[in-house]
Amino acid sequence: MQKFVVLIVFLGLLALPLMAQKAEVFGGYQYLRLGSDNSNNGTGNAISFNGWDTSVTGYFNKYFGVTGDFSGNYATVNGVNVHIYSYTGGPVVGFREGRVNPFVHVLLGGAHVSASASAGGMSVSQSKNGFTTLFGGGVDVKVNRAVAVRLAEFDWVYYHFSDLNTSNDNVRLTTGIVFRF
């Protein structure tokens, strides 16, 4: 039942941009840093991921809108392949006049983490679903009326997976192309 409710909310977020006055579709590269290098002895447990990010944003006027964001991140840690997928949505406030367009957003949703390893002809895999929150923003620079470049998007990322020890020192950096309709 819980998955059904998440699906309905997710589809509702996707439908909101269709009612908007202006829409944007973003696609690009994402760097995710889990954990921190700050510890008492100078060695941390930070893990770097590379991946992709895509989003759909519908603006109801010049400043307020809603975003649906989807991303995938990949890393190999001590021979274990780790994948993190997230699906989030929420309000966005942007300044959409002129050539430089800053924005801020708060995105809430779900995340799926999986890990797999193979050794000696045996394979082991594990996966979990959890909750994620993103707080951040970025800057788009217009190339023309229909295309912009997302110079940078910075987000603080919180993950919560039951039975997993997760850090709150997570950040992501995203860059790519924005198509405007």
mmCIF file of C-alpha atoms in Angstrom:
data_model
loop_
_atom_site.group_PDB
_atom_site.id
_atom_site.type_symbol
_atom_site.label_atom_id
_atom_site.label_comp_id
_atom_site.label_asym_id
_atom_site.label_seq_id
_atom_site.Cartn_x
_atom_site.Cartn_y
_atom_site.Cartn_z
ATOM 1 C CA MET A 1 0.000 0.000 0.000
ATOM 2 C CA GLN A 2 2.850 2.375 0.863
ATOM 3 C CA LYS A 3 4.385 1.925 -2.610
ATOM 4 C CA PHE A 4 1.007 2.674 -4.203
ATOM 5 C CA VAL A 5 0.691 5.947 -2.268
ATOM 6 C CA VAL A 6 4.244 6.945 -3.252
ATOM 7 C CA LEU A 7 3.407 6.178 -6.905
ATOM 8 C CA ILE A 8 0.248 8.337 -6.806
ATOM 9 C CA VAL A 9 2.116 11.274 -5.214
ATOM 10 C CA PHE A 10 4.953 10.865 -7.719
ATOM 11 C CA LEU A 11 2.579 10.871 -10.706
ATOM 12 C CA GLY A 12 0.807 13.903 -9.265
ATOM 13 C CA LEU A 13 4.103 15.784 -9.091
ATOM 14 C CA LEU A 14 4.765 14.897 -12.720
ATOM 15 C CA ALA A 15 1.344 16.226 -13.738
ATOM 16 C CA LEU A 16 1.819 19.632 -12.052
ATOM 17 C CA PRO A 17 4.260 20.977 -14.677
ATOM 18 C CA LEU A 18 1.626 20.292 -17.346
ATOM 19 C CA MET A 19 -0.596 22.915 -15.679
ATOM 20 C CA ALA A 20 2.223 25.439 -15.503
ATOM 21 C CA GLN A 21 2.798 28.492 -17.682
ATOM 22 C CA LYS A 22 6.438 27.634 -18.421
ATOM 23 C CA ALA A 23 8.265 24.325 -18.251
ATOM 24 C CA GLU A 24 11.930 23.344 -18.069
ATOM 25 C CA VAL A 25 13.575 19.984 -18.672
ATOM 26 C CA PHE A 26 17.084 19.497 -17.302
ATOM 27 C CA GLY A 27 19.633 16.762 -17.923
ATOM 28 C CA GLY A 28 23.246 16.521 -16.876
ATOM 29 C CA TYR A 29 26.132 15.190 -14.823
ATOM 30 C CA GLN A 30 25.993 14.802 -11.052
ATOM 31 C CA TYR A 31 28.747 14.387 -8.462
ATOM 32 C CA LEU A 32 27.615 13.089 -5.058
ATOM 33 C CA ARG A 33 29.790 13.118 -1.948
ATOM 34 C CA LEU A 34 28.558 10.962 0.938
ATOM 35 C CA GLY A 35 30.057 11.555 4.334
ATOM 36 C CA SER A 36 32.889 13.822 5.338
ATOM 37 C CA ASP A 37 36.681 13.827 5.477
ATOM 38 C CA ASN A 38 36.507 15.635 8.829
ATOM 39 C CA SER A 39 37.258 13.398 11.777
ATOM 40 C CA ASN A 40 39.452 13.456 14.863
ATOM 41 C CA ASN A 41 42.422 11.773 13.183
ATOM 42 C CA GLY A 42 42.074 13.456 9.765
ATOM 43 C CA THR A 43 40.815 10.378 7.941
ATOM 44 C CA GLY A 44 37.165 10.320 7.039
ATOM 45 C CA ASN A 45 34.703 7.947 5.506
ATOM 46 C CA ALA A 46 33.662 10.034 2.519
ATOM 47 C CA ILE A 47 32.621 8.249 -0.669
ATOM 48 C CA SER A 48 32.508 9.933 -4.086
ATOM 49 C CA PHE A 49 29.865 8.968 -6.648
ATOM 50 C CA ASN A 50 29.482 9.929 -10.302
ATOM 51 C CA GLY A 51 26.139 9.849 -12.041
ATOM 52 C CA TRP A 52 23.336 11.633 -13.835
ATOM 53 C CA ASP A 53 20.493 13.935 -12.890
ATOM 54 C CA THR A 54 17.325 14.907 -14.710
ATOM 55 C CA SER A 55 14.427 17.108 -13.678
ATOM 56 C CA VAL A 56 11.195 18.611 -14.913
ATOM 57 C CA THR A 57 10.113 21.999 -13.544
ATOM 58 C CA GLY A 58 6.855 23.819 -14.128
ATOM 59 C CA TYR A 59 6.608 27.512 -13.230
ATOM 60 C CA PHE A 60 3.172 28.906 -12.371
ATOM 61 C CA ASN A 61 4.428 32.506 -12.684
ATOM 62 C CA LYS A 62 7.828 34.222 -13.018
ATOM 63 C CA TYR A 63 9.029 33.062 -9.619
ATOM 64 C CA PHE A 64 7.208 30.010 -8.200
ATOM 65 C CA GLY A 65 7.055 26.465 -9.492
ATOM 66 C CA VAL A 66 7.367 22.776 -8.710
ATOM 67 C CA THR A 67 10.183 20.363 -9.608
ATOM 68 C CA GLY A 68 10.378 16.597 -10.039
ATOM 69 C CA ASP A 69 14.011 15.422 -9.822
ATOM 70 C CA PHE A 70 15.436 11.973 -10.634
ATOM 71 C CA SER A 71 19.057 10.875 -10.286
ATOM 72 C CA GLY A 72 21.382 7.891 -10.339
ATOM 73 C CA ASN A 73 24.828 7.675 -8.734
ATOM 74 C CA TYR A 74 27.472 4.953 -8.961
ATOM 75 C CA ALA A 75 30.664 4.057 -7.078
ATOM 76 C CA THR A 76 32.850 1.065 -6.269
ATOM 77 C CA VAL A 77 33.952 0.904 -2.631
ATOM 78 C CA ASN A 78 36.410 -1.833 -1.602
ATOM 79 C CA GLY A 79 35.235 -4.046 -4.479
ATOM 80 C CA VAL A 80 31.534 -3.465 -3.765
ATOM 81 C CA ASN A 81 29.441 -1.806 -6.493
ATOM 82 C CA VAL A 82 27.079 0.749 -4.937
ATOM 83 C CA HIS A 83 24.170 2.411 -6.768
ATOM 84 C CA ILE A 84 21.931 5.136 -5.331
ATOM 85 C CA TYR A 85 18.784 6.269 -7.143
ATOM 86 C CA SER A 86 16.593 9.107 -5.883
ATOM 87 C CA TYR A 87 13.208 10.490 -6.897
ATOM 88 C CA THR A 88 12.179 13.759 -5.289
ATOM 89 C CA GLY A 89 9.811 16.662 -5.805
ATOM 90 C CA GLY A 90 8.934 19.971 -4.274
ATOM 91 C CA PRO A 91 8.684 23.749 -4.577
ATOM 92 C CA VAL A 92 11.176 25.918 -6.428
ATOM 93 C CA VAL A 93 11.639 29.689 -6.294
ATOM 94 C CA GLY A 94 13.534 31.213 -9.181
ATOM 95 C CA PHE A 95 14.452 34.608 -10.541
ATOM 96 C CA ARG A 96 13.713 34.137 -14.240
ATOM 97 C CA GLU A 97 14.419 37.584 -15.690
ATOM 98 C CA GLY A 98 17.585 38.515 -17.533
ATOM 99 C CA ARG A 99 20.389 36.243 -18.675
ATOM 100 C CA VAL A 100 21.408 34.800 -15.262
ATOM 101 C CA ASN A 101 18.656 32.873 -13.438
ATOM 102 C CA PRO A 102 19.327 31.763 -9.830
ATOM 103 C CA PHE A 103 16.919 29.392 -8.061
ATOM 104 C CA VAL A 104 16.413 27.604 -4.732
ATOM 105 C CA HIS A 105 14.403 24.488 -3.948
ATOM 106 C CA VAL A 106 13.381 22.007 -1.260
ATOM 107 C CA LEU A 107 12.851 18.492 -2.605
ATOM 108 C CA LEU A 108 11.443 15.519 -0.684
ATOM 109 C CA GLY A 109 11.065 11.937 -1.826
ATOM 110 C CA GLY A 110 12.524 8.480 -1.869
ATOM 111 C CA ALA A 111 15.828 6.787 -2.496
ATOM 112 C CA HIS A 112 16.929 3.280 -3.402
ATOM 113 C CA VAL A 113 20.416 2.027 -2.559
ATOM 114 C CA SER A 114 21.861 -1.275 -3.738
ATOM 115 C CA ALA A 115 25.224 -2.919 -3.246
ATOM 116 C CA SER A 116 26.646 -6.002 -4.925
ATOM 117 C CA ALA A 117 29.934 -7.876 -4.891
ATOM 118 C CA SER A 118 31.371 -10.975 -6.521
ATOM 119 C CA ALA A 119 34.236 -13.106 -5.244
ATOM 120 C CA GLY A 120 35.270 -16.696 -5.827
ATOM 121 C CA GLY A 121 32.362 -17.386 -8.165
ATOM 122 C CA MET A 122 29.796 -16.186 -5.607
ATOM 123 C CA SER A 123 27.673 -13.046 -5.838
ATOM 124 C CA VAL A 124 26.010 -11.170 -3.011
ATOM 125 C CA SER A 125 23.624 -8.235 -3.324
ATOM 126 C CA GLN A 126 21.548 -6.144 -0.950
ATOM 127 C CA SER A 127 19.153 -3.245 -1.469
ATOM 128 C CA LYS A 128 17.090 -0.848 0.641
ATOM 129 C CA ASN A 129 14.503 1.846 0.073
ATOM 130 C CA GLY A 130 14.497 5.002 2.135
ATOM 131 C CA PHE A 131 13.652 8.678 2.404
ATOM 132 C CA THR A 132 15.669 11.603 1.062
ATOM 133 C CA THR A 133 15.572 15.384 1.360
ATOM 134 C CA LEU A 134 17.469 17.938 -0.720
ATOM 135 C CA PHE A 135 17.948 21.629 0.145
ATOM 136 C CA GLY A 136 19.786 23.815 -2.311
ATOM 137 C CA GLY A 137 19.788 25.815 -5.472
ATOM 138 C CA GLY A 138 21.761 26.822 -8.482
ATOM 139 C CA VAL A 139 22.345 29.174 -11.377
ATOM 140 C CA ASP A 140 21.216 28.834 -14.996
ATOM 141 C CA VAL A 141 22.607 31.038 -17.760
ATOM 142 C CA LYS A 142 20.450 31.553 -20.837
ATOM 143 C CA VAL A 143 21.995 30.706 -24.189
ATOM 144 C CA ASN A 144 18.818 31.691 -26.041
ATOM 145 C CA ARG A 145 15.054 31.672 -25.381
ATOM 146 C CA ALA A 146 14.814 27.867 -25.395
ATOM 147 C CA VAL A 147 18.187 26.707 -23.990
ATOM 148 C CA ALA A 148 20.184 27.464 -20.851
ATOM 149 C CA VAL A 149 23.299 26.040 -19.228
ATOM 150 C CA ARG A 150 23.085 25.040 -15.582
ATOM 151 C CA LEU A 151 26.463 26.310 -14.431
ATOM 152 C CA ALA A 152 26.086 24.714 -11.027
ATOM 153 C CA GLU A 153 23.493 23.329 -8.686
ATOM 154 C CA PHE A 154 24.523 22.663 -5.083
ATOM 155 C CA ASP A 155 22.385 20.580 -2.741
ATOM 156 C CA TRP A 156 22.703 19.318 0.805
ATOM 157 C CA VAL A 157 21.336 15.761 0.756
ATOM 158 C CA TYR A 158 19.880 13.806 3.683
ATOM 159 C CA TYR A 159 19.252 10.068 3.351
ATOM 160 C CA HIS A 160 17.403 7.888 5.837
ATOM 161 C CA PHE A 161 17.472 4.115 5.386
ATOM 162 C CA SER A 162 16.258 1.944 8.246
ATOM 163 C CA ASP A 163 19.007 -0.221 9.734
ATOM 164 C CA LEU A 164 21.744 1.738 7.920
ATOM 165 C CA ASN A 165 24.061 4.279 9.481
ATOM 166 C CA THR A 166 23.863 7.286 7.153
ATOM 167 C CA SER A 167 25.711 10.589 7.385
ATOM 168 C CA ASN A 168 24.122 14.012 7.120
ATOM 169 C CA ASP A 169 27.298 15.472 5.568
ATOM 170 C CA ASN A 170 26.197 14.695 2.011
ATOM 171 C CA VAL A 171 26.443 17.150 -0.872
ATOM 172 C CA ARG A 172 25.824 16.964 -4.586
ATOM 173 C CA LEU A 173 26.967 19.143 -7.463
ATOM 174 C CA THR A 174 25.083 19.074 -10.756
ATOM 175 C CA THR A 175 25.698 20.693 -14.132
ATOM 176 C CA GLY A 176 24.124 20.317 -17.562
ATOM 177 C CA ILE A 177 21.658 21.660 -20.133
ATOM 178 C CA VAL A 178 18.178 23.129 -19.542
ATOM 179 C CA PHE A 179 15.519 23.149 -22.275
ATOM 180 C CA ARG A 180 12.736 25.701 -21.781
ATOM 181 C CA PHE A 181 9.226 25.532 -23.222
#
